[in-house]
mmCIF file of C-alpha atoms in Angstrom:
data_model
loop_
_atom_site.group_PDB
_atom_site.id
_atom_site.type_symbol
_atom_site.label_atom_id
_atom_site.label_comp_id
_atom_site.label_asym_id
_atom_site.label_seq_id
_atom_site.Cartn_x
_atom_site.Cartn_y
_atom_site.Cartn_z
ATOM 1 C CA UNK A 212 -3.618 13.861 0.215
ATOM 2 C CA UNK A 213 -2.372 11.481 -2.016
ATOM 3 C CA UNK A 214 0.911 10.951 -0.262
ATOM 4 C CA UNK A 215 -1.103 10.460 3.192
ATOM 5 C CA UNK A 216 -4.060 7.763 1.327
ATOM 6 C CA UNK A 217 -0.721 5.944 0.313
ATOM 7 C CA UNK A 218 1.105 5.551 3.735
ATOM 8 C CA UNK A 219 -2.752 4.666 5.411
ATOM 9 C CA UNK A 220 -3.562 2.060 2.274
ATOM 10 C CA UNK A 221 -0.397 0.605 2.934
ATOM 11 C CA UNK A 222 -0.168 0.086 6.169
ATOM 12 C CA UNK A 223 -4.003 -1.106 6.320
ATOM 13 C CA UNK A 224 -3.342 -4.402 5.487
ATOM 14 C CA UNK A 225 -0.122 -4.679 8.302
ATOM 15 C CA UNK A 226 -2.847 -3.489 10.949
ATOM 16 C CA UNK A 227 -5.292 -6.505 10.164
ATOM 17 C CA UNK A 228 -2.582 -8.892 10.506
ATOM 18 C CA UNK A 229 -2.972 -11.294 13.924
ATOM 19 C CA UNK A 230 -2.490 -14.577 15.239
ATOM 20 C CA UNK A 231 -2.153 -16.155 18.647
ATOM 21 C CA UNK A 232 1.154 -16.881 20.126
ATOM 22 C CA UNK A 233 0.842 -20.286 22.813
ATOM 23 C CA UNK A 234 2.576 -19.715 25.999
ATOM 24 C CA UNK A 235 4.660 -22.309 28.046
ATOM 25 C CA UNK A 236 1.967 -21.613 30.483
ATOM 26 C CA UNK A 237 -0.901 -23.353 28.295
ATOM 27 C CA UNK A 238 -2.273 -19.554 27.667
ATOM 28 C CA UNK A 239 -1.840 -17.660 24.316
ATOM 29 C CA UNK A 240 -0.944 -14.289 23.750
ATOM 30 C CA UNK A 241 -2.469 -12.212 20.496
ATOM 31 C CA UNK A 242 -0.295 -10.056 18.387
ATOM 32 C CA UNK A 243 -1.028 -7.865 15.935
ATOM 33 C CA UNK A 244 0.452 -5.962 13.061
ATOM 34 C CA UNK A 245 3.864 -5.965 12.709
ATOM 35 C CA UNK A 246 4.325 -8.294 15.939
ATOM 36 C CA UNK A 247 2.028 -11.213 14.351
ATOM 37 C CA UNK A 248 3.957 -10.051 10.974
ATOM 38 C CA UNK A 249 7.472 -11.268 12.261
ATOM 39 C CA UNK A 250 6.116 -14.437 14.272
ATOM 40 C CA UNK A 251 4.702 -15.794 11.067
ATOM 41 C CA UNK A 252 7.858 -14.992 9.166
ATOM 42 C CA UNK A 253 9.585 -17.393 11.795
ATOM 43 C CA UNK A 254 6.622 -20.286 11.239
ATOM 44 C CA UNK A 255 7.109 -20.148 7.650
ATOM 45 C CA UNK A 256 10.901 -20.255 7.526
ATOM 46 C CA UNK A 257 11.275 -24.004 7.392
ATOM 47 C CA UNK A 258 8.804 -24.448 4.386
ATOM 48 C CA UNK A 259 10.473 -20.794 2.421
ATOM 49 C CA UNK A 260 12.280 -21.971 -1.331
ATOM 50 C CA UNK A 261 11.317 -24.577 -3.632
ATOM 51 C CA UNK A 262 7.794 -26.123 -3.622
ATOM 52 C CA UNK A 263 9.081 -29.781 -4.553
ATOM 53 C CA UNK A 264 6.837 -32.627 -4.295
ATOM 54 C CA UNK A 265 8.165 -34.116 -1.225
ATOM 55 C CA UNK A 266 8.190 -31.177 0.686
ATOM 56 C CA UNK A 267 4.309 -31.083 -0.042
ATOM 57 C CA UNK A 268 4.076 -34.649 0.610
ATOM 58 C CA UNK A 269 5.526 -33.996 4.009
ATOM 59 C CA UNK A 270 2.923 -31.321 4.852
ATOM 60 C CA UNK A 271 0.156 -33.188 3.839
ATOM 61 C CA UNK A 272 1.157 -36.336 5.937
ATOM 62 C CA UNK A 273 1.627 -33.794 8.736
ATOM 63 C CA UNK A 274 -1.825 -32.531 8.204
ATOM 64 C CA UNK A 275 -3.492 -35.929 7.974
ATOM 65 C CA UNK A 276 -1.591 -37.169 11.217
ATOM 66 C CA UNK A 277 -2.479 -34.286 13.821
ATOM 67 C CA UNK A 278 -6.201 -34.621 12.264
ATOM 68 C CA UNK A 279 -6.463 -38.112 12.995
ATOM 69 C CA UNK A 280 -4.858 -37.967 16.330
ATOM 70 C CA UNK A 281 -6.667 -34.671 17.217
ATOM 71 C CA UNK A 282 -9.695 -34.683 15.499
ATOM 72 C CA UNK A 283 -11.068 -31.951 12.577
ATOM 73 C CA UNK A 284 -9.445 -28.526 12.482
ATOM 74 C CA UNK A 285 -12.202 -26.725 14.010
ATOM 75 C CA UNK A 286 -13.322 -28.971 16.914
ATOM 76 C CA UNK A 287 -12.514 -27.699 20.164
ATOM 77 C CA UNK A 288 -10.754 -31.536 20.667
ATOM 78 C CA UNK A 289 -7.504 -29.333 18.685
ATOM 79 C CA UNK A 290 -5.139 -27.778 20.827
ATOM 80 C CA UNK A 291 -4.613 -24.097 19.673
ATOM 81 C CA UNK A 292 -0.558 -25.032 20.108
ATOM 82 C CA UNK A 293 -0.743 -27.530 17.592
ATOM 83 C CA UNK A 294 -2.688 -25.715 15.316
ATOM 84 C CA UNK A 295 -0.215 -22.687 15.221
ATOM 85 C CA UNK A 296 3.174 -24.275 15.434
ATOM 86 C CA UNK A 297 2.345 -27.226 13.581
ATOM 87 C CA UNK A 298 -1.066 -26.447 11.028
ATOM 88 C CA UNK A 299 0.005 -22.742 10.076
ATOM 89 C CA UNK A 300 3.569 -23.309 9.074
ATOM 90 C CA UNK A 301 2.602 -26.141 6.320
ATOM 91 C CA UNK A 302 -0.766 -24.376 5.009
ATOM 92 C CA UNK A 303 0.740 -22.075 2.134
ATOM 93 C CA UNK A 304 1.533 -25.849 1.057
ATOM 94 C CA UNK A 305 -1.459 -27.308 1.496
ATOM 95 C CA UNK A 306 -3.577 -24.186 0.013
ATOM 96 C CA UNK A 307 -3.484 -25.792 -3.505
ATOM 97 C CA UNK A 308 -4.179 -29.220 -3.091
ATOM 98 C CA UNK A 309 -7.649 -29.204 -3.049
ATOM 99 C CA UNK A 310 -7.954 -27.602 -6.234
ATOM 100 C CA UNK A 311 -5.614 -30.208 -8.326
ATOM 101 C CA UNK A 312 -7.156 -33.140 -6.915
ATOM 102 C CA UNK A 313 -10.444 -31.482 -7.559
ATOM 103 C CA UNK A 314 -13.534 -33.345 -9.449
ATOM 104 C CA UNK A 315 -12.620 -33.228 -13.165
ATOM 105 C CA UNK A 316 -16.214 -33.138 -14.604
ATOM 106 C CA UNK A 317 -17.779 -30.619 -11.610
ATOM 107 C CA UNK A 318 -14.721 -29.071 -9.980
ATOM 108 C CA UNK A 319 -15.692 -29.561 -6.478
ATOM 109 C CA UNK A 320 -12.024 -29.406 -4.372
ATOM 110 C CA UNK A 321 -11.053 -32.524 -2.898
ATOM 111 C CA UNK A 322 -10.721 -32.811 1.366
ATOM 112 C CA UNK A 323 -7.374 -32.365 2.418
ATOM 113 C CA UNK A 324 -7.770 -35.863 4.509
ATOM 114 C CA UNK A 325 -8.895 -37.713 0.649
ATOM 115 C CA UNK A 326 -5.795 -37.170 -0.789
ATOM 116 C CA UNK A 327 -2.981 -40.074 -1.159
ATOM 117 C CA UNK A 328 0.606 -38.242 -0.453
ATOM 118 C CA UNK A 329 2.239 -40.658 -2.322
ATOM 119 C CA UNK A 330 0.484 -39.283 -5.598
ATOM 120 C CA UNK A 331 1.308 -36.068 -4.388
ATOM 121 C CA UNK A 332 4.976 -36.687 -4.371
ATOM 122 C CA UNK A 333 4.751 -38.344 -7.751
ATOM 123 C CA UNK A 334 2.340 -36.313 -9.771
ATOM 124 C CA UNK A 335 2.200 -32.833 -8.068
ATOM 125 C CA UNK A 336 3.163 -30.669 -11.150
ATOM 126 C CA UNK A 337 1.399 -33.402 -13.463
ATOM 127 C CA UNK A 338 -1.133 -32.834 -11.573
ATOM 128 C CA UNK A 339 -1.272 -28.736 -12.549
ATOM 129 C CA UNK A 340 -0.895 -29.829 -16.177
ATOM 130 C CA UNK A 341 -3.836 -31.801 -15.968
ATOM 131 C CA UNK A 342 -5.972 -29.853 -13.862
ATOM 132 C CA UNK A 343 -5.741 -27.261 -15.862
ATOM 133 C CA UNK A 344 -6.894 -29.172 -18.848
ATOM 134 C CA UNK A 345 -9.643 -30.044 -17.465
ATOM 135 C CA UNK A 346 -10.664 -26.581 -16.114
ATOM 136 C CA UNK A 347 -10.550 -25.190 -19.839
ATOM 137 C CA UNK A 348 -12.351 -27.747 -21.148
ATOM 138 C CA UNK A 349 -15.011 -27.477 -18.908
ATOM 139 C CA UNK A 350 -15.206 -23.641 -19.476
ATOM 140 C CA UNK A 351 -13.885 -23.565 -23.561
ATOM 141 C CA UNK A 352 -15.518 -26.205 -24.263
ATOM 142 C CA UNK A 353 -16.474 -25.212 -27.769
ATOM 143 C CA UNK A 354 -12.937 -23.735 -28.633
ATOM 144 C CA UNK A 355 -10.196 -25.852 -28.620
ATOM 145 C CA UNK A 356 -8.171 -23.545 -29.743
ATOM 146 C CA UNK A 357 -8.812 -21.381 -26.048
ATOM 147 C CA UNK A 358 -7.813 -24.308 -25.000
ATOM 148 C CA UNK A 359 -5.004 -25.253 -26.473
ATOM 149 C CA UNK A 360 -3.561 -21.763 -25.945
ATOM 150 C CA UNK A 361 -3.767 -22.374 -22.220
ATOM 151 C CA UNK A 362 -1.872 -25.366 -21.998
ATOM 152 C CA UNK A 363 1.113 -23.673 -24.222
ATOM 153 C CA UNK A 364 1.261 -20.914 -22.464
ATOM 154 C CA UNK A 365 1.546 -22.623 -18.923
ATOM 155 C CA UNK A 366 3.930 -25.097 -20.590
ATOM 156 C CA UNK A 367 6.154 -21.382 -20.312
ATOM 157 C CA UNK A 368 5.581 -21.190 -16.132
ATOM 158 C CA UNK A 369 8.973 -21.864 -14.435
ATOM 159 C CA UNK A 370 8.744 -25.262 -12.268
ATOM 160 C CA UNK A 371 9.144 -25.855 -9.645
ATOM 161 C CA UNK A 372 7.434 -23.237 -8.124
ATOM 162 C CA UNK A 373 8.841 -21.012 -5.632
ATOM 163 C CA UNK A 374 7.102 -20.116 -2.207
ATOM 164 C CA UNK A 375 7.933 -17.372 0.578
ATOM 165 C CA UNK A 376 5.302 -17.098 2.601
ATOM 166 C CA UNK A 377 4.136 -14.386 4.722
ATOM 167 C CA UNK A 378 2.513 -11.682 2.143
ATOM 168 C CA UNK A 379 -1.178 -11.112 2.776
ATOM 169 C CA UNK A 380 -3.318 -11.074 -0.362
ATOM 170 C CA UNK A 381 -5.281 -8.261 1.273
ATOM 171 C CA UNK A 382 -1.889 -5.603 0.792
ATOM 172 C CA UNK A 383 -1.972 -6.825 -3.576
ATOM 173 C CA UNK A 384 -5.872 -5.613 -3.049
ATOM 174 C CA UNK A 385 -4.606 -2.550 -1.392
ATOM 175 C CA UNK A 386 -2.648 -1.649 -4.328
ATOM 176 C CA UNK A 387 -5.586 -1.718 -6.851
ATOM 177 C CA UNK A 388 -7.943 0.088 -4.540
ATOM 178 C CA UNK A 389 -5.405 2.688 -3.684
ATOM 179 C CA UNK A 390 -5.327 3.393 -7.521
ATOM 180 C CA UNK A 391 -8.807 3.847 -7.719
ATOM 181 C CA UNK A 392 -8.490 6.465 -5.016
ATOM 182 C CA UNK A 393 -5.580 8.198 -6.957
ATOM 183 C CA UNK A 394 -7.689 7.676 -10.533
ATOM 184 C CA UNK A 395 -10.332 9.650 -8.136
ATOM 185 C CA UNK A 396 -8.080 12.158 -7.071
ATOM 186 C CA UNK A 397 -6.791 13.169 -10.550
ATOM 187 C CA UNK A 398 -9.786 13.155 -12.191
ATOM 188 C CA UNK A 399 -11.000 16.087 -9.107
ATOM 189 C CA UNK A 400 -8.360 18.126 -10.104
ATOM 190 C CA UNK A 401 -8.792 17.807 -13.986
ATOM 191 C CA UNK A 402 -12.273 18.447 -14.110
ATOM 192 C CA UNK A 403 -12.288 22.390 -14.079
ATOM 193 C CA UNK A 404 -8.940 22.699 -16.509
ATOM 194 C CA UNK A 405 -11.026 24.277 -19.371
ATOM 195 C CA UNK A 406 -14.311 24.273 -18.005
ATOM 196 C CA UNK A 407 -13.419 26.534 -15.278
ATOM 197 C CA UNK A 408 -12.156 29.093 -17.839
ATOM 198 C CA UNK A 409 -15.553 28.873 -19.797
ATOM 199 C CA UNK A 410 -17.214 29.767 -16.537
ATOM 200 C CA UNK A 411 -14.858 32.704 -15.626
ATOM 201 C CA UNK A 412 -14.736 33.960 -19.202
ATOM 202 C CA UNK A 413 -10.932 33.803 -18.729
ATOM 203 C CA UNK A 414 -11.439 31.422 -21.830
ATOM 204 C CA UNK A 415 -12.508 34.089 -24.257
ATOM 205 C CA UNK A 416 -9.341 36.636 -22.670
ATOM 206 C CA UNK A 417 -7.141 33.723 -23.521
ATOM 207 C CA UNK A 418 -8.200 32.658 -27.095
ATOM 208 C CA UNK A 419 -7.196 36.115 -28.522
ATOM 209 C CA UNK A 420 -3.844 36.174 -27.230
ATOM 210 C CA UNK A 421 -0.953 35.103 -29.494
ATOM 211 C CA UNK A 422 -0.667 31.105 -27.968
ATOM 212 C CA UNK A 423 -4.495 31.469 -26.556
ATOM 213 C CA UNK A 424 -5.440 28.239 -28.153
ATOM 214 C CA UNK A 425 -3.476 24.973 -29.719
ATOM 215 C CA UNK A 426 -0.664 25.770 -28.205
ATOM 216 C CA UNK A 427 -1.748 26.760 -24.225
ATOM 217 C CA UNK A 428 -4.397 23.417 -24.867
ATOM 218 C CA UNK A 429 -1.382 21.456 -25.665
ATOM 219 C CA UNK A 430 0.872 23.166 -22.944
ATOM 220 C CA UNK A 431 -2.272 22.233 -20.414
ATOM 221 C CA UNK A 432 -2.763 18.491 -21.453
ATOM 222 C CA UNK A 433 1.323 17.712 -21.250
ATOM 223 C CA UNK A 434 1.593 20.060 -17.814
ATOM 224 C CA UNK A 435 -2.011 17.953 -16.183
ATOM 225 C CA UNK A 436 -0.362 14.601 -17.707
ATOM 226 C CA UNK A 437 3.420 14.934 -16.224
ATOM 227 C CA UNK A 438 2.450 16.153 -12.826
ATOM 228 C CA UNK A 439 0.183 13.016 -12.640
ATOM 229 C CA UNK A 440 2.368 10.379 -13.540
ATOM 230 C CA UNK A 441 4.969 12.045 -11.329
ATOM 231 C CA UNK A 442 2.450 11.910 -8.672
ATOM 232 C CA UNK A 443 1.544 8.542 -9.271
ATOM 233 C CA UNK A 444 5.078 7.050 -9.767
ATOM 234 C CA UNK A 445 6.066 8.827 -6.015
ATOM 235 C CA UNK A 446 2.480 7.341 -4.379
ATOM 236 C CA UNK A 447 2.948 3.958 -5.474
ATOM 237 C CA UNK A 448 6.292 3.372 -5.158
ATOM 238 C CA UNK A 449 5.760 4.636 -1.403
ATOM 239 C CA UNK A 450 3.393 2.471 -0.648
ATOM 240 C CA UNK A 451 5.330 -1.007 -2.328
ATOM 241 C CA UNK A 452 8.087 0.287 -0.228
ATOM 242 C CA UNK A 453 5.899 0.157 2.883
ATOM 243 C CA UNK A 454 4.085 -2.621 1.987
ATOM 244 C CA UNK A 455 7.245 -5.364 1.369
ATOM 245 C CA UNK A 456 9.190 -3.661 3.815
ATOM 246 C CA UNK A 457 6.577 -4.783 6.465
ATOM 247 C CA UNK A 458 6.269 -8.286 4.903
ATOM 248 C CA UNK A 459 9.611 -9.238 3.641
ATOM 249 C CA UNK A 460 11.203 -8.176 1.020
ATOM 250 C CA UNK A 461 11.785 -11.933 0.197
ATOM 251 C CA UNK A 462 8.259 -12.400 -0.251
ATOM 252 C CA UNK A 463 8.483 -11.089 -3.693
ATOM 253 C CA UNK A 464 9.936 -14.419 -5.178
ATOM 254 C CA UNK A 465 7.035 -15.876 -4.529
ATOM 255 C CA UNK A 466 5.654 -17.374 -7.909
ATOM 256 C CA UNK A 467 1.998 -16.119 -8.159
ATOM 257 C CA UNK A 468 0.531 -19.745 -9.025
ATOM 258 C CA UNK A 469 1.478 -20.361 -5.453
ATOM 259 C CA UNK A 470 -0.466 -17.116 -3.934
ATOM 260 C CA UNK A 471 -3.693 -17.358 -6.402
ATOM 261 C CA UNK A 472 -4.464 -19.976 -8.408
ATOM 262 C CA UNK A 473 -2.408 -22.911 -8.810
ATOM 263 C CA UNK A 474 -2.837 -22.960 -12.658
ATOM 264 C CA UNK A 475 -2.470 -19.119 -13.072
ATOM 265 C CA UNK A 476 -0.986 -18.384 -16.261
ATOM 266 C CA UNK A 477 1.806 -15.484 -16.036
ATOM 267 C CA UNK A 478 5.167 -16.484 -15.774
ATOM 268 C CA UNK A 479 5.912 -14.108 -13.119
ATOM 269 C CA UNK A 480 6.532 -13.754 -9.454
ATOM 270 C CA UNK A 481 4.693 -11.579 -6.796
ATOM 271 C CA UNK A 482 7.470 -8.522 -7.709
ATOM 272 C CA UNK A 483 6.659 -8.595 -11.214
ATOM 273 C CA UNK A 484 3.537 -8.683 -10.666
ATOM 274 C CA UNK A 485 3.347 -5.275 -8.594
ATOM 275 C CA UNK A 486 5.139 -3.792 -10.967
ATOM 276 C CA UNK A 487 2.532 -5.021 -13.700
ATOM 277 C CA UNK A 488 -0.311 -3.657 -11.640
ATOM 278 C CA UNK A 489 1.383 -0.106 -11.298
ATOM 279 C CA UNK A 490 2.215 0.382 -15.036
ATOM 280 C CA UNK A 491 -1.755 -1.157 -15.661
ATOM 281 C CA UNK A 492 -2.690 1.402 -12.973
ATOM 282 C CA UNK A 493 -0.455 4.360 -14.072
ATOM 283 C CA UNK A 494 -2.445 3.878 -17.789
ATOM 284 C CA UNK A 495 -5.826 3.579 -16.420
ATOM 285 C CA UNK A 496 -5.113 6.509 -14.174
ATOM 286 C CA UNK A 497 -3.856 8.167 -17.394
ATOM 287 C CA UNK A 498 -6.706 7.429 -19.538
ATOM 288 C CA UNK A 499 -9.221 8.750 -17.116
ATOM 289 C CA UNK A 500 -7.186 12.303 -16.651
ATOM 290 C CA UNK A 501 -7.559 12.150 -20.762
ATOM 291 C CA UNK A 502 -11.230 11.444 -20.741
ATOM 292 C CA UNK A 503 -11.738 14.069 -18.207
ATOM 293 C CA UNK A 504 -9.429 16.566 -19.674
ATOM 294 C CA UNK A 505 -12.104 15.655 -23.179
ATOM 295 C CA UNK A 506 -14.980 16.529 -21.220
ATOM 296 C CA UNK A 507 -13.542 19.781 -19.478
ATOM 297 C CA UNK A 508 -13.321 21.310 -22.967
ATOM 298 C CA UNK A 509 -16.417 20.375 -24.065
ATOM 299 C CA UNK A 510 -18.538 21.260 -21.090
ATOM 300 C CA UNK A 511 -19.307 24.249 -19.808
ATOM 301 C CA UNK A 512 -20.049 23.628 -15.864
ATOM 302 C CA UNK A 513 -16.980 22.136 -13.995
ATOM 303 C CA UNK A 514 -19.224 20.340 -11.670
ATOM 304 C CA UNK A 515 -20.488 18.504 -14.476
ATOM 305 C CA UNK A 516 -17.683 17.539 -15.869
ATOM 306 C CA UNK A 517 -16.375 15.940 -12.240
ATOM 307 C CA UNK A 518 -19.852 13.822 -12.168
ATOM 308 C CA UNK A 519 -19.802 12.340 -15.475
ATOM 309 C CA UNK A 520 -15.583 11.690 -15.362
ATOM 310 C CA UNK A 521 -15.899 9.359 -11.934
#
């Protein structure tokens, strides 16, 4: 079950994947999954590497053109062409300008069409320093010391940035729900360890034999705990493997400041960061096998046990 949730979690997020491709014709064709996958991957080529000022300058003056000679975004005045060949390609540039030029005092994000590209290409990564200040003072702003500890540590994030579009956030939420589901799944098969013994009586047979107690409780804990992790550490790495083999394995340079937040703290880049979420998830699966494995020798009813452990 657990090897079949991770193939179908994975490829979940693939499936919801679309876009319309424009035809010479003036009609437009939708794709979906794996076809709308590889089209974007060809939109986003030209803007893939180094998020430098002046390439976000360029976007933004891109942006600000087509709107003024097309009208807003949404109107039915933009041609759908335009919008995909022209408006998709530059938005994983454009996604975190609003929030540096955002109000300092009430952090409203500023309109894409508001913003100077000339500051842009002079002050971008100022511009992260200083929004972030701002943010922690507005939210620490009776501990300087919080905030303080922010700016050092995002004085540590590698600049400039580094951008490969194409990954949907939807497949990193994927990952954390599909642990919940394997959290679920282990603690199921925990539950009755001891407390199915209690209700057999097998437990009473087995405490008067030679290695009836510390040792078989021991020899039960290590045997529930290894074939979990070894469960968990096949799962997950099956579904990463499907997951940025559908997206692009190049994906994975992408610094996370440039798929989240703009002033996200980590140092670390969308591979590390899977890999932080798996060992995060491997403990908390982990701790709840331990908790349940606690409660199956203190309770006598299995069925208890499962209802108090999820």
């Amino acid at each position: 079950v657990a090897l079949v949730m991770s193939a179908a979690m994975a490829y979940l997020p693939i499936a919801f994947e679309s876009i319309n491709r424009p035809n010479p014709d003036g009609t437009k064709t939708e794709l979906d999954g794996m076809e709308a996958i590889e089209y974007k991957r060809d939109l986003y080529a030209a803007i893939n590497g180094e998020v430098t000022p002046e390439k976000v300058r360029e976007a933004l003056k891109t942006y600000q053109d087509l709107i003024n000679e097309y009208g807003p975004l949404e109107s039915d005045t933009f041609p759908v062409s335009v919008s995909i060949k022209q408006i998709v390609p530059i938005r994983p540039l454009l996604k975190a300008l609003p929030e540096l030029y955002a109000d300092p005092l009430t952090g409203i994000g500023a309109d894409l069409m508001d913003i100077d590209p000339e500051d842009v290409a002079q002050n971008y990564y100022q511009r992260c320093e200083t929004h972030l200040a701002d943010v922690m003072r507005n939210e620490q702003r009776n501990h300087p010391a919080a905030q303080q500890q922010a700016v050092d540590q995002y004085a540590k994030v590698d600049m400039p940035f580094q951008l490969y579009a194409g990954y949907s956030r939807d497949a990193l939420d994927y990952i954390e729900l599909y642990i919940m589901i394997l959290a679920i799944l282990c603690v199921s098969i925990t539950a009755p360890v001891f407390s199915g013994e209690y209700q057999s009586g097998a437990d009473s047979i087995m405490r008067c034999t030679k290695h009836g107690r510390t040792r078989l409780a021991v020899t039960k804990i290590l045997a529930s705990c290894t074939i979990f992790m070894v469960t968990f550490a096949i799962c997950i790495t099956l579904h990463l493997v499907i997951s940025d083999s559908a997206f692009g394995t190049d994906c994975l340079q992408s610094s996370i400041q440039m798929l989240f937040s703009i002033i996200n703290l980590p140092n670390m880049n969308l591979s590390q960061t899977q890999i932080v979420i798996s060992l995060a998830g491997l403990l908390s699966v982990l701790a709840c096998v331990c908790c349940t494995l606690f409660l199956s020798a203190k309770c006598k009813d299995a069925l208890t046990v499962l209802l108090i452990a999820i």
